[in-house]
Tab-separated table of C-alpha atoms in Angstrom:
chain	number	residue	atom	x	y	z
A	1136	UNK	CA	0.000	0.000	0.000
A	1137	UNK	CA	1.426	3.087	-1.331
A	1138	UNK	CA	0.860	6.856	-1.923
A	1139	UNK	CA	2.610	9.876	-3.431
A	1140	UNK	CA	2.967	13.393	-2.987
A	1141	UNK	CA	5.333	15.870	-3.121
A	1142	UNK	CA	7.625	16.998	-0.422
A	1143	UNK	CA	6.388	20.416	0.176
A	1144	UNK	CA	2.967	19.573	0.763
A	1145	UNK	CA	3.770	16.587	3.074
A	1146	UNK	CA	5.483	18.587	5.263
A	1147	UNK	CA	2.445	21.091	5.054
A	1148	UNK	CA	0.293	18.416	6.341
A	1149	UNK	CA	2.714	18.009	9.070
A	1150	UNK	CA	2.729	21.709	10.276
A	1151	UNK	CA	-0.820	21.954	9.952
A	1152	UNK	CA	-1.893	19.231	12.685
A	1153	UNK	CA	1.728	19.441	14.742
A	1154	UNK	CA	0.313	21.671	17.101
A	1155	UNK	CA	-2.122	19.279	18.117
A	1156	UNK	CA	-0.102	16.347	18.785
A	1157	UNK	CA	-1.204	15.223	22.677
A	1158	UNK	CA	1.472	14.421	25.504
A	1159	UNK	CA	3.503	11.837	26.125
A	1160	UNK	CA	1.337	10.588	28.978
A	1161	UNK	CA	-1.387	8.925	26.111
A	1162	UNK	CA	0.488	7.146	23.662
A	1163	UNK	CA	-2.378	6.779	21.186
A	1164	UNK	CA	-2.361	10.724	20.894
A	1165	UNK	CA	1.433	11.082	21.375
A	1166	UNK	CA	1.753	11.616	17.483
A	1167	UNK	CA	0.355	12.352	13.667
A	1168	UNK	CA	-1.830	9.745	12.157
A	1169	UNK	CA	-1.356	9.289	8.624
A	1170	UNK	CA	-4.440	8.127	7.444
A	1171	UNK	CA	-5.612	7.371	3.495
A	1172	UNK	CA	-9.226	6.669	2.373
A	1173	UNK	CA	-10.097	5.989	-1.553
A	1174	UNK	CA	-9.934	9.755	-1.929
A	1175	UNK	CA	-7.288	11.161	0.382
A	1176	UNK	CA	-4.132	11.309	2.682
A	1177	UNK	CA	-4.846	12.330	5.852
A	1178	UNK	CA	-2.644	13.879	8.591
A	1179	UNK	CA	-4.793	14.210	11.922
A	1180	UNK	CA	-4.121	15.042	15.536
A	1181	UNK	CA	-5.379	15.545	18.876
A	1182	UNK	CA	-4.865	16.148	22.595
A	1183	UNK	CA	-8.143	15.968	23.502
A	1184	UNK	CA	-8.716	19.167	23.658
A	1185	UNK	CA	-8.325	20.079	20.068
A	1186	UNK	CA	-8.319	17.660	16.790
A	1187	UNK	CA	-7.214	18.618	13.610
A	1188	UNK	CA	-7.321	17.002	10.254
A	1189	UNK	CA	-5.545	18.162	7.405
A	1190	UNK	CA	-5.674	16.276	3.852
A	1191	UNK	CA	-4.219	16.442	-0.059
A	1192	UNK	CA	-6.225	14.713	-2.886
A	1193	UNK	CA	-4.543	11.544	-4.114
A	1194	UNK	CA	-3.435	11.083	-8.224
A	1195	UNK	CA	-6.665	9.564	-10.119
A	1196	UNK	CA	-4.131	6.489	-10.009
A	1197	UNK	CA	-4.122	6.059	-6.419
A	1198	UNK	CA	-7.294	6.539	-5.689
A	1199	UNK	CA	-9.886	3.740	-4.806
A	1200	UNK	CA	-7.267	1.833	-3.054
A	1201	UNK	CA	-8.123	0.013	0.516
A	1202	UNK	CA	-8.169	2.468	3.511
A	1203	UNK	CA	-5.087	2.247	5.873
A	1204	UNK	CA	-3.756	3.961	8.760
A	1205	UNK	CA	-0.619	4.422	11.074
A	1206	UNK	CA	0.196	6.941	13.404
A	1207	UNK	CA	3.753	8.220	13.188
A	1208	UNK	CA	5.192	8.697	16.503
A	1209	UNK	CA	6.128	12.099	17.780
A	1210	UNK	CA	9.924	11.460	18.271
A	1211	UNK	CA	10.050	11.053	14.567
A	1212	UNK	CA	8.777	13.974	13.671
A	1213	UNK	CA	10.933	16.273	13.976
A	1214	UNK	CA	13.626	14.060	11.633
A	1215	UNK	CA	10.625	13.273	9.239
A	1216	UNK	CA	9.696	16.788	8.887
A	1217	UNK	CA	13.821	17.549	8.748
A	1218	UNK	CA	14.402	14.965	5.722
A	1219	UNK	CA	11.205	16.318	4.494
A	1220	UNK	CA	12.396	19.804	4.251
A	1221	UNK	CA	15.588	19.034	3.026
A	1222	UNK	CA	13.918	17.922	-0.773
A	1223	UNK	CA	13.412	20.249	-3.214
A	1224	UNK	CA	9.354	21.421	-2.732
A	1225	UNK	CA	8.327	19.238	-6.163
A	1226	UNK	CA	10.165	16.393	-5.385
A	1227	UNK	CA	8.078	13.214	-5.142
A	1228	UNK	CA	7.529	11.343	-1.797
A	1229	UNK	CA	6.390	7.847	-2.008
A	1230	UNK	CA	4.872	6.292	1.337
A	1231	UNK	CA	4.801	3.267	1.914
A	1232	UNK	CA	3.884	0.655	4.597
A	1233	UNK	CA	5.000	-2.578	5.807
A	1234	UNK	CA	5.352	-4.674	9.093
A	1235	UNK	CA	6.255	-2.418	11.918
A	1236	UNK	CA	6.800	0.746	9.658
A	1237	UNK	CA	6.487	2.908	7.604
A	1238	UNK	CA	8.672	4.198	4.560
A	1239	UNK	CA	9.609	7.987	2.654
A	1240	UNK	CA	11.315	7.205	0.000
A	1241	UNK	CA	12.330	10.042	-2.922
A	1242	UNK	CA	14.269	9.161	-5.994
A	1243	UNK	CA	17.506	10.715	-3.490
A	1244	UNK	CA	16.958	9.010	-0.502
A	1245	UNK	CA	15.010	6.943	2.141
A	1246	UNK	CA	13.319	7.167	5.619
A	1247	UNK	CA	12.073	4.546	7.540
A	1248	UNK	CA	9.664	5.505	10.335
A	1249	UNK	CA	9.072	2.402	13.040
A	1250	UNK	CA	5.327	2.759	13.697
A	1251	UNK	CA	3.027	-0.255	15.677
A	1252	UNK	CA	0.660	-1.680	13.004
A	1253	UNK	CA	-2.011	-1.942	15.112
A	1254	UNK	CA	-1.981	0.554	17.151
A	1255	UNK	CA	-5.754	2.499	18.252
A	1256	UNK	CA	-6.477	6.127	17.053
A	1257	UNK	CA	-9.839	7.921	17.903
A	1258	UNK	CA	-12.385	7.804	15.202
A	1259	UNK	CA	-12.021	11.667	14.350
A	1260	UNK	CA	-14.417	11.013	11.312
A	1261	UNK	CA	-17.091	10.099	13.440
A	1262	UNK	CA	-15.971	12.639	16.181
A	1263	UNK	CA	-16.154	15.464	13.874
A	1264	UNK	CA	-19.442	14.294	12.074
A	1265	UNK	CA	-21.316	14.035	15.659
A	1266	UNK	CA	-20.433	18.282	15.947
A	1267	UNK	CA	-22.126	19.238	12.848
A	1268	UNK	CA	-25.607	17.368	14.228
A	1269	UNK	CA	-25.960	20.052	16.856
A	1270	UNK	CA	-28.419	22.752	16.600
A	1271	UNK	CA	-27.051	26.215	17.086
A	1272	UNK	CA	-28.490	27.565	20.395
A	1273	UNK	CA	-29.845	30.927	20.436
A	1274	UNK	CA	-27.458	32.591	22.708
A	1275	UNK	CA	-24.149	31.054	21.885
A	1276	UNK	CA	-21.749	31.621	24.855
A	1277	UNK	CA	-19.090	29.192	24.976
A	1278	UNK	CA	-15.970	29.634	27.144
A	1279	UNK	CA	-12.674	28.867	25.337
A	1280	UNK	CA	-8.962	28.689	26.238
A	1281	UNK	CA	-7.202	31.188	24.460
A	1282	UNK	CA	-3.608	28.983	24.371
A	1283	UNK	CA	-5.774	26.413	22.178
A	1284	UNK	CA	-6.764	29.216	19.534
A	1285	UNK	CA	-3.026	29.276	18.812
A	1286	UNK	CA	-2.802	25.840	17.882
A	1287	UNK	CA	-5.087	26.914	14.830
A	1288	UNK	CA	-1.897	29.663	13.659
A	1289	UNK	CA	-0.430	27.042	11.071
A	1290	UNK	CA	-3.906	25.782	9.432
A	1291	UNK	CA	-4.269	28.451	7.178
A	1292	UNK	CA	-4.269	32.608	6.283
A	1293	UNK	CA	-8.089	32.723	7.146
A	1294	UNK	CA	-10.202	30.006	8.681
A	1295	UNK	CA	-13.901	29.772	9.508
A	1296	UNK	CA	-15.600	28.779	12.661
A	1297	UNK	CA	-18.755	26.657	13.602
A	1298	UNK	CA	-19.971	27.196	17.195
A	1299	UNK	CA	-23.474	25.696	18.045
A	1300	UNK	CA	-23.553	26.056	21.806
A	1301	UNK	CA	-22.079	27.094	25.041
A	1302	UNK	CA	-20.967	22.885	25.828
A	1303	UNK	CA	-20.213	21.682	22.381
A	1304	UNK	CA	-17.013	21.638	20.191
A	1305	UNK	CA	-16.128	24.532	17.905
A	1306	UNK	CA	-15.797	23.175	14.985
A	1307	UNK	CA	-12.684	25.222	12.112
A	1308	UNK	CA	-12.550	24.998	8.683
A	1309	UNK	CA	-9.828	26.010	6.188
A	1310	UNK	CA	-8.445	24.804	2.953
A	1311	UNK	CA	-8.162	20.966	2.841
A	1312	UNK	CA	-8.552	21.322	6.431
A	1313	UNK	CA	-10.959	20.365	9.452
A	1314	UNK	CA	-10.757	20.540	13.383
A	1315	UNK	CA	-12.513	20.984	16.286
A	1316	UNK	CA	-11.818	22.589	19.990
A	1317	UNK	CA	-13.771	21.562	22.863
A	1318	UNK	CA	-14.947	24.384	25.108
A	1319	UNK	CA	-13.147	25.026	28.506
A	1320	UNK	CA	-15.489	22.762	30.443
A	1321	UNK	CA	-14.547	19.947	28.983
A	1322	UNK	CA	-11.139	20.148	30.654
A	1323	UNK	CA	-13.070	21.080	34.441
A	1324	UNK	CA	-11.144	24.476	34.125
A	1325	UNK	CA	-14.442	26.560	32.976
A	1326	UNK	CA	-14.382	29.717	35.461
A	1327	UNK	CA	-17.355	31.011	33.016
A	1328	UNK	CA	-19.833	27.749	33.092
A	1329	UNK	CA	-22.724	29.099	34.277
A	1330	UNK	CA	-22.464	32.803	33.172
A	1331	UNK	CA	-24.817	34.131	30.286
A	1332	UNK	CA	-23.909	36.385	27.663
A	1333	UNK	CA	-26.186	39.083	29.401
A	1334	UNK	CA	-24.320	38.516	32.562
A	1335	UNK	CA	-21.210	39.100	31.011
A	1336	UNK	CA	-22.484	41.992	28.887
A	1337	UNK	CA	-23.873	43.596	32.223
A	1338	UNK	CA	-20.382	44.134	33.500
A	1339	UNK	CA	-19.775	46.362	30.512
A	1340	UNK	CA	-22.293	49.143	31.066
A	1341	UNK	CA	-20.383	52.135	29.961
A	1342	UNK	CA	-21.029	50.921	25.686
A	1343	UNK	CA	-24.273	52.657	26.299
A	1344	UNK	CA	-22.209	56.172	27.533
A	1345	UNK	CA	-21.243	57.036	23.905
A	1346	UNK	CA	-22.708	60.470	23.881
A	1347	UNK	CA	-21.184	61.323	20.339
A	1348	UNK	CA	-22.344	58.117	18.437
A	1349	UNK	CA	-25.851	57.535	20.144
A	1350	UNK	CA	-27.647	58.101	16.464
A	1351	UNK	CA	-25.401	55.332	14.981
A	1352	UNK	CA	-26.521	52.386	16.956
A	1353	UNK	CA	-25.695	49.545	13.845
A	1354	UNK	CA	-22.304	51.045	13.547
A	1355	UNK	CA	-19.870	48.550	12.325
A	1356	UNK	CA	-16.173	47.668	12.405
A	1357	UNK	CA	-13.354	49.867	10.203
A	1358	UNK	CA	-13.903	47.985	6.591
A	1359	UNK	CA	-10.925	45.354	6.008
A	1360	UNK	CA	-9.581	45.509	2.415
A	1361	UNK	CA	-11.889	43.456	0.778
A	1362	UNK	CA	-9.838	43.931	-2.694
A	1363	UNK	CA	-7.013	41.795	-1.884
A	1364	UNK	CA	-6.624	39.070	-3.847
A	1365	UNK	CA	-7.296	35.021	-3.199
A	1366	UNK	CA	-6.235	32.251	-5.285
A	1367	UNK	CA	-9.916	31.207	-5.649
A	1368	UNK	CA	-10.731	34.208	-7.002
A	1369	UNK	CA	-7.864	34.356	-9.595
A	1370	UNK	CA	-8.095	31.007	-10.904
A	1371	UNK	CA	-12.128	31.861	-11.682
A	1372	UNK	CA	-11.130	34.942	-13.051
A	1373	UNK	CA	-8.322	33.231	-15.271
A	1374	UNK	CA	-10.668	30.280	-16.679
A	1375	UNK	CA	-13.356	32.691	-17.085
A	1376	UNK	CA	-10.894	34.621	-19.701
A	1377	UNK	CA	-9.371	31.829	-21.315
A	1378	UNK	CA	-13.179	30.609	-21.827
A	1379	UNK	CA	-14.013	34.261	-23.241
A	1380	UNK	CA	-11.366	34.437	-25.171
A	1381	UNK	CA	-11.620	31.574	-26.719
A	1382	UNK	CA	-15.118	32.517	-27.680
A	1383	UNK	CA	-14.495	36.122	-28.758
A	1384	UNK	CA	-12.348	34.402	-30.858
A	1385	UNK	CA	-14.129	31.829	-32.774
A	1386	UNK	CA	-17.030	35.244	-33.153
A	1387	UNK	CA	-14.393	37.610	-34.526
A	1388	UNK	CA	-14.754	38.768	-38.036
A	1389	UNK	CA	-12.751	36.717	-40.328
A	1390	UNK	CA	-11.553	39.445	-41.961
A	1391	UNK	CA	-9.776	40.946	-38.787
A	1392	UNK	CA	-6.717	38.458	-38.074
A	1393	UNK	CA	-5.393	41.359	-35.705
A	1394	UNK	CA	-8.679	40.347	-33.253
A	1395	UNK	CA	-8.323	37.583	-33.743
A	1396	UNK	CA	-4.856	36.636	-32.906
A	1397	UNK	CA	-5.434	39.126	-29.567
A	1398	UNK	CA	-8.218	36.799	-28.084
A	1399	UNK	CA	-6.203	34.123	-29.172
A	1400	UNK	CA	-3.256	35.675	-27.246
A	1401	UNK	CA	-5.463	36.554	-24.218
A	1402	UNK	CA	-6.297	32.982	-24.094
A	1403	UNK	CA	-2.849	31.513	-24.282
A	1404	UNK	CA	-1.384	33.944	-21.530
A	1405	UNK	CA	-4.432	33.102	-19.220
A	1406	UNK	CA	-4.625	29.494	-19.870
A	1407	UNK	CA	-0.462	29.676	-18.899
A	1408	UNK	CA	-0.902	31.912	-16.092
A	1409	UNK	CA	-3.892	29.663	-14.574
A	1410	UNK	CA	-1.111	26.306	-14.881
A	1411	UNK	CA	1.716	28.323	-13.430
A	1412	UNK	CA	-0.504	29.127	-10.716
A	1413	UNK	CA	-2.009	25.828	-9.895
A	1414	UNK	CA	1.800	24.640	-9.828
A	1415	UNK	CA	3.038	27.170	-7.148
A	1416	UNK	CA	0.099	26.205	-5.027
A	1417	UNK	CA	0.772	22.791	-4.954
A	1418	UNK	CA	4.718	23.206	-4.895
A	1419	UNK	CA	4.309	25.852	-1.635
A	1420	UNK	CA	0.401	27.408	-0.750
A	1421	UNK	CA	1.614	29.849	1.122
A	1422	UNK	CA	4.076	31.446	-1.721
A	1423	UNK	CA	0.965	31.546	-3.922
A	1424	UNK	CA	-1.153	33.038	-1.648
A	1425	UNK	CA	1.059	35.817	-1.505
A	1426	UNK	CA	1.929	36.217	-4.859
A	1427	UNK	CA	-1.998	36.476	-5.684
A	1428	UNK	CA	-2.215	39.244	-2.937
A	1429	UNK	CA	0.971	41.139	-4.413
A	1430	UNK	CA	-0.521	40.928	-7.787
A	1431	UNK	CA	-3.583	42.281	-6.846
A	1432	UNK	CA	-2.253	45.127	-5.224
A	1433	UNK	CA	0.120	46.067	-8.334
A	1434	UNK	CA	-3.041	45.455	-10.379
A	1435	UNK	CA	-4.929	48.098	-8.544
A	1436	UNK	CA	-2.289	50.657	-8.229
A	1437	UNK	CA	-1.896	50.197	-12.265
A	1438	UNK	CA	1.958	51.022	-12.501
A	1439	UNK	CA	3.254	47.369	-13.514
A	1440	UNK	CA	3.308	48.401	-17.078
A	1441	UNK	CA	5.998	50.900	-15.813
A	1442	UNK	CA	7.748	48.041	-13.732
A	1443	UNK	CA	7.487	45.469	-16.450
A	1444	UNK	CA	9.855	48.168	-18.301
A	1445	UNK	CA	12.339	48.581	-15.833
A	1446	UNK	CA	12.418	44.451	-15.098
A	1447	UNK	CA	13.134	44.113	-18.545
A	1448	UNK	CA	16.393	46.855	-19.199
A	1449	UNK	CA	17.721	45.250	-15.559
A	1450	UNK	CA	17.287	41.958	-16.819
A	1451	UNK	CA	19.203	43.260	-20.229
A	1452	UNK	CA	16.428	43.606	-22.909
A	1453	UNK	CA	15.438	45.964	-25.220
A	1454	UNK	CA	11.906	46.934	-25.103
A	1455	UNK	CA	12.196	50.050	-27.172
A	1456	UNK	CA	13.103	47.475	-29.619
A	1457	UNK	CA	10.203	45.414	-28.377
A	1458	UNK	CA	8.004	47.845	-29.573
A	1459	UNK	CA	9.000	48.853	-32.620
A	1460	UNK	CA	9.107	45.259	-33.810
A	1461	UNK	CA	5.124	45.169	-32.692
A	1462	UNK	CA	4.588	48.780	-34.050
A	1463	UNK	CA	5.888	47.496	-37.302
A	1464	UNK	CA	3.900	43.919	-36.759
A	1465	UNK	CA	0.433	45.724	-36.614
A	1466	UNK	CA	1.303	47.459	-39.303
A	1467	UNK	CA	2.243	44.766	-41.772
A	1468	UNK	CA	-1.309	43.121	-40.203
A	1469	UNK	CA	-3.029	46.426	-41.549
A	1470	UNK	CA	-1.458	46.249	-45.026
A	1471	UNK	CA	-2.322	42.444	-44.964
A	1472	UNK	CA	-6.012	43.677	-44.532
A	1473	UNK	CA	-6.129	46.212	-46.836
A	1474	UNK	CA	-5.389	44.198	-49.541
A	1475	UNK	CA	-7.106	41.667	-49.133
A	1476	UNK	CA	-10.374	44.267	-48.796
């Protein structure tokens, strides 16, 4: 039994569900499960406080395979996640299992991990399934250790969060990623277990005291900037325009190659930008992310035709040159079209 996937986003599985890892004192916890269903490769934790699941889709090749499961102990992390980062980001890792371990193997080198075949794990499917039954109370008031919210740092830039009463899990979500943190009562540490929300808003009595904003009682928080970019939105945005282009295309008068060969351009450079992107993000997420959001910034200040020049003369071209050979392009396109009118 076998899987692949490359070395940057293994060890982003492992950073994503370290944090959870529980203590030494309950073996079953003291590590990462690697876990892989017909779909996916799992990496889950928890210290039964928090669990966190983390996942990366399998090759259409690998998938449908029998489920299997071992937890890698947390002593071998730390050299796993070492070796791991010591690959090139693309680099392929093939796991493997067999009696009493588990294997990493790249085309460069090999690590053995001894694991105990069968060794119990809680069912964190089942866990996390039994959360989302809950019915949102009215008054949601849960009391939550603030060190645990931490834990949550590595999952992902922005995550969402579930909460359906004052006693039940919270329940995160992020990309690829699910987990759940129980509230502080749970650990018999809850100072807050029987207070309301109106109790607790009581003790704050001087909100109402705003003399100079009493006519702007729905007044909300500063706006965030909502124009930053996401890779979501950019890979909709480029499909969208290789689709459009390729359809402006095929509807552009036949008698117009210049049009024509523009959408066609437009859809080439989209089409490549869309692949280069989907290649970042699975050689290193959080690179991508960032280049999206630096894009879209130089996008909205509108200057990066005056960068692209100065890139160009440091990196020893000649776009002076550059344009005169496409001044002198559409031109010959013009006489092309004039003659044959």
């Amino acid at each position: 039994m076998s899987v692949t996937i490359n070395a940057h986003q293994l060890g982003r599985l492992i950073d994503k569900v370290r944090g959870h890892i529980g203590n030494e004192y309950i073996e079953v916890l003291h590590g990462i499960r690697l876990d892989v269903d017909t779909t996916h490769l799992h990496a889950v934790a928890s210290d039964q406080y928090t669990v966190a699941a983390a996942r990366y889709r399998l090759n259409a090749d690998q998938q449908g395979q029998a489920p299997w499961a071992r937890t890698i102990p947390a002593d071998w992390l730390k050299p796993l996640r070492e070796w791991t980062g010591a690959h090139a980001g693309a680099d392929t890792v093939t796991i493997t299992t067999a009696a009493g371990r588990v294997d990493f193997a790249t085309t460069h080198t090999e690590f053995r991990v001894p694991v105990t075949d069968d060794q119990d794990f809680p069912n964190w499917r089942t866990l996390l399934r039994s959360i989302t039954l809950h019915v949102p109370d009215k008054f949601i008031f849960p009391a939550v250790d603030s060190r645990l919210l931490a834990r949550w740092a590595d999952t992902s830039d922005i995550i969402r969060v579930h909460v359906t009463s004052d006693l039940k899990a919270l329940m995160v979500f992020g990309e690829d990623f699910i987990g759940a943190q129980m509230p502080m009562r749970y650990a018999g540490i809850g100072p807050c277990e029987d207070e309301t929300f109106e109790k607790a808003l009581a003790l704050w009595p001087t909100l109402d005291q705003d003399e100079e904003n009493t006519s702007t009682p729905d007044a909300e928080m500063p706006a965030a900037d909502d124009e930053m970019g996401t890779i979501p939105e950019m890979v909709e945005a480029l499909l969208q325009q290789t689709l459009r282009s390729t359809t402006d295309s095929l509807g552009a008068p036949s008698t117009d190659p210049g049009a024509i060969a523009s959408f066609a351009l437009a859809g080439v450079n989209s089409w490549s930008a869309y692949r280069f992107l989907n290649a970042l993000h699975q050689a290193d997420p959080r690179l991508a992310a960032q280049t999206v959001a630096d894009l879209a910034e130089e996008l909205e200040a509108g200057d990066f035709s005056e960068s692209a020049w100065d890139i160009a003369i440091k990196a020893g071209h000649d776009p002076v040159a550059w344009r005169d050979d496409y001044e002198a392009h559409l031109k010959k396109l013009a006489a092309e079209a004039a003659q044959a009118a």
